[in-house]
Amino acid sequence: MVLYFIGLGLFDEKDITLRGLEAVKRCKRIYLEAYTSILLCDKGKLEELYGKPVITADREMVESYADQILEGADVEDVALLVVGDPFGATTHTDIQLRARERRIPVKVIHNASVMNAVGASGLQLYRFGEAVSIVFFTETWRPTSFYDKIAANRKLGLHTLCLLDIKVKEPNFEMLARGKTVYEPPRYMTVNTAIEQLLEVEEIRKEGAYDGSTMCVGLSRLQADDQQIVAGTMKELLSVDFGAPLHCLIIAGDIHVVEEEILAFYKVT
Ligand SMILES: C[S@@+](CC[C@H](N)C(=O)[O-])C[C@H]1O[C@@H](n2cnc3c(N)ncnc32)[C@H](O)[C@@H]1O
């Protein structure tokens, strides 16, 4: 029997591949990785399409309770559905390794992923450096490891794909202090917040990795009918409304003449 990792694609229930759908129909148990799906996927619509129940697996379950998912996968097919591509920016290494240890065959059914932001932006894959994640700053936690990576990329003239934070299952700390566990609604980082944070870090580090005049491309809701791709300087993009989730950002390095022509179509108006 098989443990399937099945990509759901970038937007809604219609983006699963035919190969993915056939595999889902064979599976006895279907788990949905909750992390990005909370913002994008209507579990009810998936269940209607598949004609069977779908179990939400939060990150904790996927990472720490992989055994629950694997239980019985040696006698029946089990699927783990992941928004985007199963291995796009997350590798699910732990559950894969445990499946292999138990000699459960693993099959991956790929799909479109946030990595398609590269092509969608008109910038060229081979001119990209290391991707970074930008997480929400809090009063006490303002990690800036992305700064050095962006600086290194830009020194080499390379573009940087920035994945933006999603907060799921975040406890309300006031309630926690009163002994009650209540979760905040899920939230996602906008292109605007990402740029504000980036500029704040540049203001502190002052190493000139980028500034308000650095060319960027903001992308939101890729694959949706109302997807947005807008090119402009950091300062210009600050006032663009990118709409509903999800968002990501590309910080351009040196822009090739062909890339320039495509970016002109996406230029902020
Ligand atoms: C961990 S990554 C993506 C993982 C997913 N497995 C994949 O392959 O796309 C999640 C981040 O990618 C970006 N992202 C995902 N889907 C997107 C979309 N449709 N449009 C714009 N950005 C997206 C957001 O910044 C989001 O926080």
mmCIF file with all atom_site columns, N, CA and C in Angstrom, residues 104-156:
data_model
loop_
_atom_site.group_PDB
_atom_site.id
_atom_site.type_symbol
_atom_site.label_atom_id
_atom_site.label_alt_id
_atom_site.label_comp_id
_atom_site.label_asym_id
_atom_site.label_entity_id
_atom_site.label_seq_id
_atom_site.pdbx_PDB_ins_code
_atom_site.Cartn_x
_atom_site.Cartn_y
_atom_site.Cartn_z
_atom_site.occupancy
_atom_site.B_iso_or_equiv
_atom_site.pdbx_formal_charge
_atom_site.auth_seq_id
_atom_site.auth_comp_id
_atom_site.auth_asym_id
_atom_site.auth_atom_id
_atom_site.pdbx_PDB_model_num
ATOM 1   N N  . ILE A 1 104 ? 6.957  1.481  3.977   1.00 0.00 ? 104 ILE A N  1
ATOM 2   C CA . ILE A 1 104 ? 5.711  1.877  3.300   1.00 0.00 ? 104 ILE A CA 1
ATOM 3   C C  . ILE A 1 104 ? 6.115  2.657  2.049   1.00 0.00 ? 104 ILE A C  1
ATOM 4   N N  . PRO A 1 105 ? 5.689  2.222  0.864   1.00 0.00 ? 105 PRO A N  1
ATOM 5   C CA . PRO A 1 105 ? 6.065  2.955  -0.347  1.00 0.00 ? 105 PRO A CA 1
ATOM 6   C C  . PRO A 1 105 ? 5.491  4.372  -0.334  1.00 0.00 ? 105 PRO A C  1
ATOM 7   N N  . VAL A 1 106 ? 6.293  5.336  -0.778  1.00 0.00 ? 106 VAL A N  1
ATOM 8   C CA . VAL A 1 106 ? 5.884  6.743  -0.804  1.00 0.00 ? 106 VAL A CA 1
ATOM 9   C C  . VAL A 1 106 ? 5.776  7.186  -2.262  1.00 0.00 ? 106 VAL A C  1
ATOM 10  N N  . LYS A 1 107 ? 4.669  7.845  -2.603  1.00 0.00 ? 107 LYS A N  1
ATOM 11  C CA . LYS A 1 107 ? 4.540  8.392  -3.971  1.00 0.00 ? 107 LYS A CA 1
ATOM 12  C C  . LYS A 1 107 ? 4.191  9.863  -3.868  1.00 0.00 ? 107 LYS A C  1
ATOM 13  N N  . VAL A 1 108 ? 4.820  10.679 -4.694  1.00 0.00 ? 108 VAL A N  1
ATOM 14  C CA . VAL A 1 108 ? 4.584  12.113 -4.658  1.00 0.00 ? 108 VAL A CA 1
ATOM 15  C C  . VAL A 1 108 ? 3.877  12.529 -5.945  1.00 0.00 ? 108 VAL A C  1
ATOM 16  N N  . ILE A 1 109 ? 2.774  13.258 -5.794  1.00 0.00 ? 109 ILE A N  1
ATOM 17  C CA . ILE A 1 109 ? 2.078  13.771 -6.985  1.00 0.00 ? 109 ILE A CA 1
ATOM 18  C C  . ILE A 1 109 ? 2.205  15.293 -6.948  1.00 0.00 ? 109 ILE A C  1
ATOM 19  N N  . HIS A 1 110 ? 3.083  15.816 -7.794  1.00 0.00 ? 110 HIS A N  1
ATOM 20  C CA . HIS A 1 110 ? 3.442  17.231 -7.742  1.00 0.00 ? 110 HIS A CA 1
ATOM 21  C C  . HIS A 1 110 ? 2.330  18.119 -8.291  1.00 0.00 ? 110 HIS A C  1
ATOM 22  N N  . ASN A 1 111 ? 2.483  19.413 -8.000  1.00 0.00 ? 111 ASN A N  1
ATOM 23  C CA . ASN A 1 111 ? 1.514  20.391 -8.508  1.00 0.00 ? 111 ASN A CA 1
ATOM 24  C C  . ASN A 1 111 ? 2.192  21.762 -8.536  1.00 0.00 ? 111 ASN A C  1
ATOM 25  N N  . ALA A 1 112 ? 1.455  22.762 -9.030  1.00 0.00 ? 112 ALA A N  1
ATOM 26  C CA . ALA A 1 112 ? 2.006  24.116 -9.043  1.00 0.00 ? 112 ALA A CA 1
ATOM 27  C C  . ALA A 1 112 ? 2.233  24.577 -7.610  1.00 0.00 ? 112 ALA A C  1
ATOM 28  N N  . SER A 1 113 ? 3.179  25.483 -7.453  1.00 0.00 ? 113 SER A N  1
ATOM 29  C CA . SER A 1 113 ? 3.638  25.866 -6.126  1.00 0.00 ? 113 SER A CA 1
ATOM 30  C C  . SER A 1 113 ? 3.959  27.350 -6.110  1.00 0.00 ? 113 SER A C  1
ATOM 31  N N  . VAL A 1 114 ? 4.228  27.862 -4.916  1.00 0.00 ? 114 VAL A N  1
ATOM 32  C CA . VAL A 1 114 ? 4.657  29.257 -4.818  1.00 0.00 ? 114 VAL A CA 1
ATOM 33  C C  . VAL A 1 114 ? 5.902  29.503 -5.678  1.00 0.00 ? 114 VAL A C  1
ATOM 34  N N  . MET A 1 115 ? 6.645  28.439 -5.967  1.00 0.00 ? 115 MET A N  1
ATOM 35  C CA . MET A 1 115 ? 7.838  28.609 -6.810  1.00 0.00 ? 115 MET A CA 1
ATOM 36  C C  . MET A 1 115 ? 7.467  29.096 -8.217  1.00 0.00 ? 115 MET A C  1
ATOM 37  N N  . ASN A 1 116 ? 6.195  28.925 -8.592  1.00 0.00 ? 116 ASN A N  1
ATOM 38  C CA . ASN A 1 116 ? 5.749  29.445 -9.888  1.00 0.00 ? 116 ASN A CA 1
ATOM 39  C C  . ASN A 1 116 ? 5.696  30.975 -9.905  1.00 0.00 ? 116 ASN A C  1
ATOM 40  N N  . ALA A 1 117 ? 5.818  31.590 -8.716  1.00 0.00 ? 117 ALA A N  1
ATOM 41  C CA . ALA A 1 117 ? 5.870  33.063 -8.657  1.00 0.00 ? 117 ALA A CA 1
ATOM 42  C C  . ALA A 1 117 ? 7.045  33.568 -9.498  1.00 0.00 ? 117 ALA A C  1
ATOM 43  N N  . VAL A 1 118 ? 8.094  32.771 -9.533  1.00 0.00 ? 118 VAL A N  1
ATOM 44  C CA . VAL A 1 118 ? 9.290  33.140 -10.298 1.00 0.00 ? 118 VAL A CA 1
ATOM 45  C C  . VAL A 1 118 ? 8.917  33.397 -11.761 1.00 0.00 ? 118 VAL A C  1
ATOM 46  N N  . GLY A 1 119 ? 8.346  32.395 -12.404 1.00 0.00 ? 119 GLY A N  1
ATOM 47  C CA . GLY A 1 119 ? 7.989  32.531 -13.813 1.00 0.00 ? 119 GLY A CA 1
ATOM 48  C C  . GLY A 1 119 ? 6.893  33.562 -14.025 1.00 0.00 ? 119 GLY A C  1
ATOM 49  N N  . ALA A 1 120 ? 5.902  33.569 -13.099 1.00 0.00 ? 120 ALA A N  1
ATOM 50  C CA . ALA A 1 120 ? 4.761  34.480 -13.247 1.00 0.00 ? 120 ALA A CA 1
ATOM 51  C C  . ALA A 1 120 ? 5.206  35.937 -13.217 1.00 0.00 ? 120 ALA A C  1
ATOM 52  N N  . SER A 1 121 ? 6.279  36.218 -12.506 1.00 0.00 ? 121 SER A N  1
ATOM 53  C CA . SER A 1 121 ? 6.737  37.612 -12.357 1.00 0.00 ? 121 SER A CA 1
ATOM 54  C C  . SER A 1 121 ? 7.419  38.129 -13.616 1.00 0.00 ? 121 SER A C  1
ATOM 55  N N  . GLY A 1 122 ? 7.809  37.219 -14.506 1.00 0.00 ? 122 GLY A N  1
ATOM 56  C CA . GLY A 1 122 ? 8.544  37.630 -15.700 1.00 0.00 ? 122 GLY A CA 1
ATOM 57  C C  . GLY A 1 122 ? 10.044 37.642 -15.464 1.00 0.00 ? 122 GLY A C  1
ATOM 58  N N  . LEU A 1 123 ? 10.460 37.346 -14.238 1.00 0.00 ? 123 LEU A N  1
ATOM 59  C CA . LEU A 1 123 ? 11.898 37.274 -13.962 1.00 0.00 ? 123 LEU A CA 1
ATOM 60  C C  . LEU A 1 123 ? 12.367 35.846 -14.241 1.00 0.00 ? 123 LEU A C  1
ATOM 61  N N  . GLN A 1 124 ? 13.668 35.683 -14.453 1.00 0.00 ? 124 GLN A N  1
ATOM 62  C CA . GLN A 1 124 ? 14.141 34.380 -14.928 1.00 0.00 ? 124 GLN A CA 1
ATOM 63  C C  . GLN A 1 124 ? 14.753 33.526 -13.822 1.00 0.00 ? 124 GLN A C  1
ATOM 64  N N  . LEU A 1 125 ? 14.318 32.281 -13.771 1.00 0.00 ? 125 LEU A N  1
ATOM 65  C CA . LEU A 1 125 ? 14.710 31.363 -12.697 1.00 0.00 ? 125 LEU A CA 1
ATOM 66  C C  . LEU A 1 125 ? 16.213 31.356 -12.445 1.00 0.00 ? 125 LEU A C  1
ATOM 67  N N  . TYR A 1 126 ? 17.012 31.330 -13.516 1.00 0.00 ? 126 TYR A N  1
ATOM 68  C CA . TYR A 1 126 ? 18.455 31.197 -13.315 1.00 0.00 ? 126 TYR A CA 1
ATOM 69  C C  . TYR A 1 126 ? 19.097 32.492 -12.843 1.00 0.00 ? 126 TYR A C  1
ATOM 70  N N  . ARG A 1 127 ? 18.282 33.541 -12.636 1.00 0.00 ? 127 ARG A N  1
ATOM 71  C CA . ARG A 1 127 ? 18.824 34.783 -12.090 1.00 0.00 ? 127 ARG A CA 1
ATOM 72  C C  . ARG A 1 127 ? 18.357 34.998 -10.645 1.00 0.00 ? 127 ARG A C  1
ATOM 73  N N  . PHE A 1 128 ? 17.908 33.901 -10.000 1.00 0.00 ? 128 PHE A N  1
ATOM 74  C CA . PHE A 1 128 ? 17.472 33.972 -8.606  1.00 0.00 ? 128 PHE A CA 1
ATOM 75  C C  . PHE A 1 128 ? 18.541 33.417 -7.669  1.00 0.00 ? 128 PHE A C  1
ATOM 76  N N  . GLY A 1 129 ? 18.649 34.025 -6.492  1.00 0.00 ? 129 GLY A N  1
ATOM 77  C CA . GLY A 1 129 ? 19.509 33.474 -5.441  1.00 0.00 ? 129 GLY A CA 1
ATOM 78  C C  . GLY A 1 129 ? 18.652 32.739 -4.421  1.00 0.00 ? 129 GLY A C  1
ATOM 79  N N  . GLU A 1 130 ? 19.196 32.628 -3.201  1.00 0.00 ? 130 GLU A N  1
ATOM 80  C CA . GLU A 1 130 ? 18.506 31.883 -2.137  1.00 0.00 ? 130 GLU A CA 1
ATOM 81  C C  . GLU A 1 130 ? 17.175 32.559 -1.770  1.00 0.00 ? 130 GLU A C  1
ATOM 82  N N  . ALA A 1 131 ? 16.138 31.755 -1.575  1.00 0.00 ? 131 ALA A N  1
ATOM 83  C CA . ALA A 1 131 ? 14.840 32.306 -1.147  1.00 0.00 ? 131 ALA A CA 1
ATOM 84  C C  . ALA A 1 131 ? 14.879 32.572 0.357   1.00 0.00 ? 131 ALA A C  1
ATOM 85  N N  . VAL A 1 132 ? 14.017 33.465 0.836   1.00 0.00 ? 132 VAL A N  1
ATOM 86  C CA . VAL A 1 132 ? 13.971 33.761 2.268   1.00 0.00 ? 132 VAL A CA 1
ATOM 87  C C  . VAL A 1 132 ? 12.528 33.718 2.758   1.00 0.00 ? 132 VAL A C  1
ATOM 88  N N  . SER A 1 133 ? 12.397 33.589 4.091   1.00 0.00 ? 133 SER A N  1
ATOM 89  C CA . SER A 1 133 ? 11.078 33.711 4.725   1.00 0.00 ? 133 SER A CA 1
ATOM 90  C C  . SER A 1 133 ? 11.089 34.972 5.558   1.00 0.00 ? 133 SER A C  1
ATOM 91  N N  . ILE A 1 134 ? 10.000 35.700 5.513   1.00 0.00 ? 134 ILE A N  1
ATOM 92  C CA . ILE A 1 134 ? 9.894  36.887 6.367   1.00 0.00 ? 134 ILE A CA 1
ATOM 93  C C  . ILE A 1 134 ? 8.776  36.631 7.362   1.00 0.00 ? 134 ILE A C  1
ATOM 94  N N  . VAL A 1 135 ? 9.142  36.660 8.660   1.00 0.00 ? 135 VAL A N  1
ATOM 95  C CA . VAL A 1 135 ? 8.133  36.351 9.686   1.00 0.00 ? 135 VAL A CA 1
ATOM 96  C C  . VAL A 1 135 ? 7.659  37.633 10.354  1.00 0.00 ? 135 VAL A C  1
ATOM 97  N N  . PHE A 1 136 ? 6.458  37.589 10.912  1.00 0.00 ? 136 PHE A N  1
ATOM 98  C CA . PHE A 1 136 ? 5.897  38.748 11.606  1.00 0.00 ? 136 PHE A CA 1
ATOM 99  C C  . PHE A 1 136 ? 6.799  39.154 12.763  1.00 0.00 ? 136 PHE A C  1
ATOM 100 N N  . PHE A 1 137 ? 7.142  40.433 12.837  1.00 0.00 ? 137 PHE A N  1
ATOM 101 C CA . PHE A 1 137 ? 7.862  40.945 14.002  1.00 0.00 ? 137 PHE A CA 1
ATOM 102 C C  . PHE A 1 137 ? 6.878  41.040 15.163  1.00 0.00 ? 137 PHE A C  1
ATOM 103 N N  . THR A 1 138 ? 7.395  40.795 16.372  1.00 0.00 ? 138 THR A N  1
ATOM 104 C CA . THR A 1 138 ? 6.597  41.070 17.574  1.00 0.00 ? 138 THR A CA 1
ATOM 105 C C  . THR A 1 138 ? 7.395  42.086 18.386  1.00 0.00 ? 138 THR A C  1
ATOM 106 N N  . GLU A 1 139 ? 6.840  42.494 19.526  1.00 0.00 ? 139 GLU A N  1
ATOM 107 C CA . GLU A 1 139 ? 7.543  43.443 20.396  1.00 0.00 ? 139 GLU A CA 1
ATOM 108 C C  . GLU A 1 139 ? 8.925  42.920 20.764  1.00 0.00 ? 139 GLU A C  1
ATOM 109 N N  . THR A 1 140 ? 8.982  41.613 21.011  1.00 0.00 ? 140 THR A N  1
ATOM 110 C CA . THR A 1 140 ? 10.208 41.055 21.582  1.00 0.00 ? 140 THR A CA 1
ATOM 111 C C  . THR A 1 140 ? 11.002 40.188 20.595  1.00 0.00 ? 140 THR A C  1
ATOM 112 N N  . TRP A 1 141 ? 10.419 39.883 19.457  1.00 0.00 ? 141 TRP A N  1
ATOM 113 C CA . TRP A 1 141 ? 11.100 38.954 18.534  1.00 0.00 ? 141 TRP A CA 1
ATOM 114 C C  . TRP A 1 141 ? 11.104 39.548 17.139  1.00 0.00 ? 141 TRP A C  1
ATOM 115 N N  . ARG A 1 142 ? 12.281 39.995 16.706  1.00 0.00 ? 142 ARG A N  1
ATOM 116 C CA . ARG A 1 142 ? 12.380 40.631 15.393  1.00 0.00 ? 142 ARG A CA 1
ATOM 117 C C  . ARG A 1 142 ? 13.532 39.996 14.607  1.00 0.00 ? 142 ARG A C  1
ATOM 118 N N  . PRO A 1 143 ? 13.353 38.744 14.191  1.00 0.00 ? 143 PRO A N  1
ATOM 119 C CA . PRO A 1 143 ? 14.446 38.040 13.502  1.00 0.00 ? 143 PRO A CA 1
ATOM 120 C C  . PRO A 1 143 ? 14.760 38.680 12.145  1.00 0.00 ? 143 PRO A C  1
ATOM 121 N N  . THR A 1 144 ? 16.036 38.808 11.843  1.00 0.00 ? 144 THR A N  1
ATOM 122 C CA . THR A 1 144 ? 16.426 39.543 10.632  1.00 0.00 ? 144 THR A CA 1
ATOM 123 C C  . THR A 1 144 ? 17.376 38.736 9.752   1.00 0.00 ? 144 THR A C  1
ATOM 124 N N  . SER A 1 145 ? 17.335 37.415 9.909   1.00 0.00 ? 145 SER A N  1
ATOM 125 C CA . SER A 1 145 ? 18.308 36.599 9.163   1.00 0.00 ? 145 SER A CA 1
ATOM 126 C C  . SER A 1 145 ? 18.128 36.760 7.646   1.00 0.00 ? 145 SER A C  1
ATOM 127 N N  . PHE A 1 146 ? 16.931 37.173 7.223   1.00 0.00 ? 146 PHE A N  1
ATOM 128 C CA . PHE A 1 146 ? 16.710 37.345 5.780   1.00 0.00 ? 146 PHE A CA 1
ATOM 129 C C  . PHE A 1 146 ? 17.596 38.447 5.205   1.00 0.00 ? 146 PHE A C  1
ATOM 130 N N  . TYR A 1 147 ? 17.973 39.413 6.053   1.00 0.00 ? 147 TYR A N  1
ATOM 131 C CA . TYR A 1 147 ? 18.702 40.587 5.553   1.00 0.00 ? 147 TYR A CA 1
ATOM 132 C C  . TYR A 1 147 ? 20.025 40.168 4.882   1.00 0.00 ? 147 TYR A C  1
ATOM 133 N N  . ASP A 1 148 ? 20.800 39.321 5.575   1.00 0.00 ? 148 ASP A N  1
ATOM 134 C CA . ASP A 1 148 ? 22.112 38.932 5.026   1.00 0.00 ? 148 ASP A CA 1
ATOM 135 C C  . ASP A 1 148 ? 21.963 38.146 3.731   1.00 0.00 ? 148 ASP A C  1
ATOM 136 N N  . LYS A 1 149 ? 20.904 37.353 3.665   1.00 0.00 ? 149 LYS A N  1
ATOM 137 C CA . LYS A 1 149 ? 20.698 36.550 2.446   1.00 0.00 ? 149 LYS A CA 1
ATOM 138 C C  . LYS A 1 149 ? 20.323 37.449 1.274   1.00 0.00 ? 149 LYS A C  1
ATOM 139 N N  . ILE A 1 150 ? 19.446 38.425 1.531   1.00 0.00 ? 150 ILE A N  1
ATOM 140 C CA . ILE A 1 150 ? 19.055 39.346 0.450   1.00 0.00 ? 150 ILE A CA 1
ATOM 141 C C  . ILE A 1 150 ? 20.285 40.156 0.021   1.00 0.00 ? 150 ILE A C  1
ATOM 142 N N  . ALA A 1 151 ? 21.069 40.587 1.017   1.00 0.00 ? 151 ALA A N  1
ATOM 143 C CA . ALA A 1 151 ? 22.273 41.378 0.708   1.00 0.00 ? 151 ALA A CA 1
ATOM 144 C C  . ALA A 1 151 ? 23.213 40.557 -0.173  1.00 0.00 ? 151 ALA A C  1
ATOM 145 N N  . ALA A 1 152 ? 23.400 39.283 0.185   1.00 0.00 ? 152 ALA A N  1
ATOM 146 C CA . ALA A 1 152 ? 24.310 38.423 -0.592  1.00 0.00 ? 152 ALA A CA 1
ATOM 147 C C  . ALA A 1 152 ? 23.770 38.238 -2.009  1.00 0.00 ? 152 ALA A C  1
ATOM 148 N N  . ASN A 1 153 ? 22.478 37.999 -2.139  1.00 0.00 ? 153 ASN A N  1
ATOM 149 C CA . ASN A 1 153 ? 21.880 37.835 -3.472  1.00 0.00 ? 153 ASN A CA 1
ATOM 150 C C  . ASN A 1 153 ? 22.091 39.089 -4.303  1.00 0.00 ? 153 ASN A C  1
ATOM 151 N N  . ARG A 1 154 ? 21.787 40.238 -3.700  1.00 0.00 ? 154 ARG A N  1
ATOM 152 C CA . ARG A 1 154 ? 21.840 41.487 -4.484  1.00 0.00 ? 154 ARG A CA 1
ATOM 153 C C  . ARG A 1 154 ? 23.279 41.841 -4.872  1.00 0.00 ? 154 ARG A C  1
ATOM 154 N N  . LYS A 1 155 ? 24.219 41.461 -4.025  1.00 0.00 ? 155 LYS A N  1
ATOM 155 C CA . LYS A 1 155 ? 25.629 41.693 -4.360  1.00 0.00 ? 155 LYS A CA 1
ATOM 156 C C  . LYS A 1 155 ? 25.993 40.964 -5.652  1.00 0.00 ? 155 LYS A C  1
ATOM 157 N N  . LEU A 1 156 ? 25.379 39.782 -5.818  1.00 0.00 ? 156 LEU A N  1
ATOM 158 C CA . LEU A 1 156 ? 25.639 38.981 -7.021  1.00 0.00 ? 156 LEU A CA 1
ATOM 159 C C  . LEU A 1 156 ? 24.672 39.342 -8.155  1.00 0.00 ? 156 LEU A C  1
#
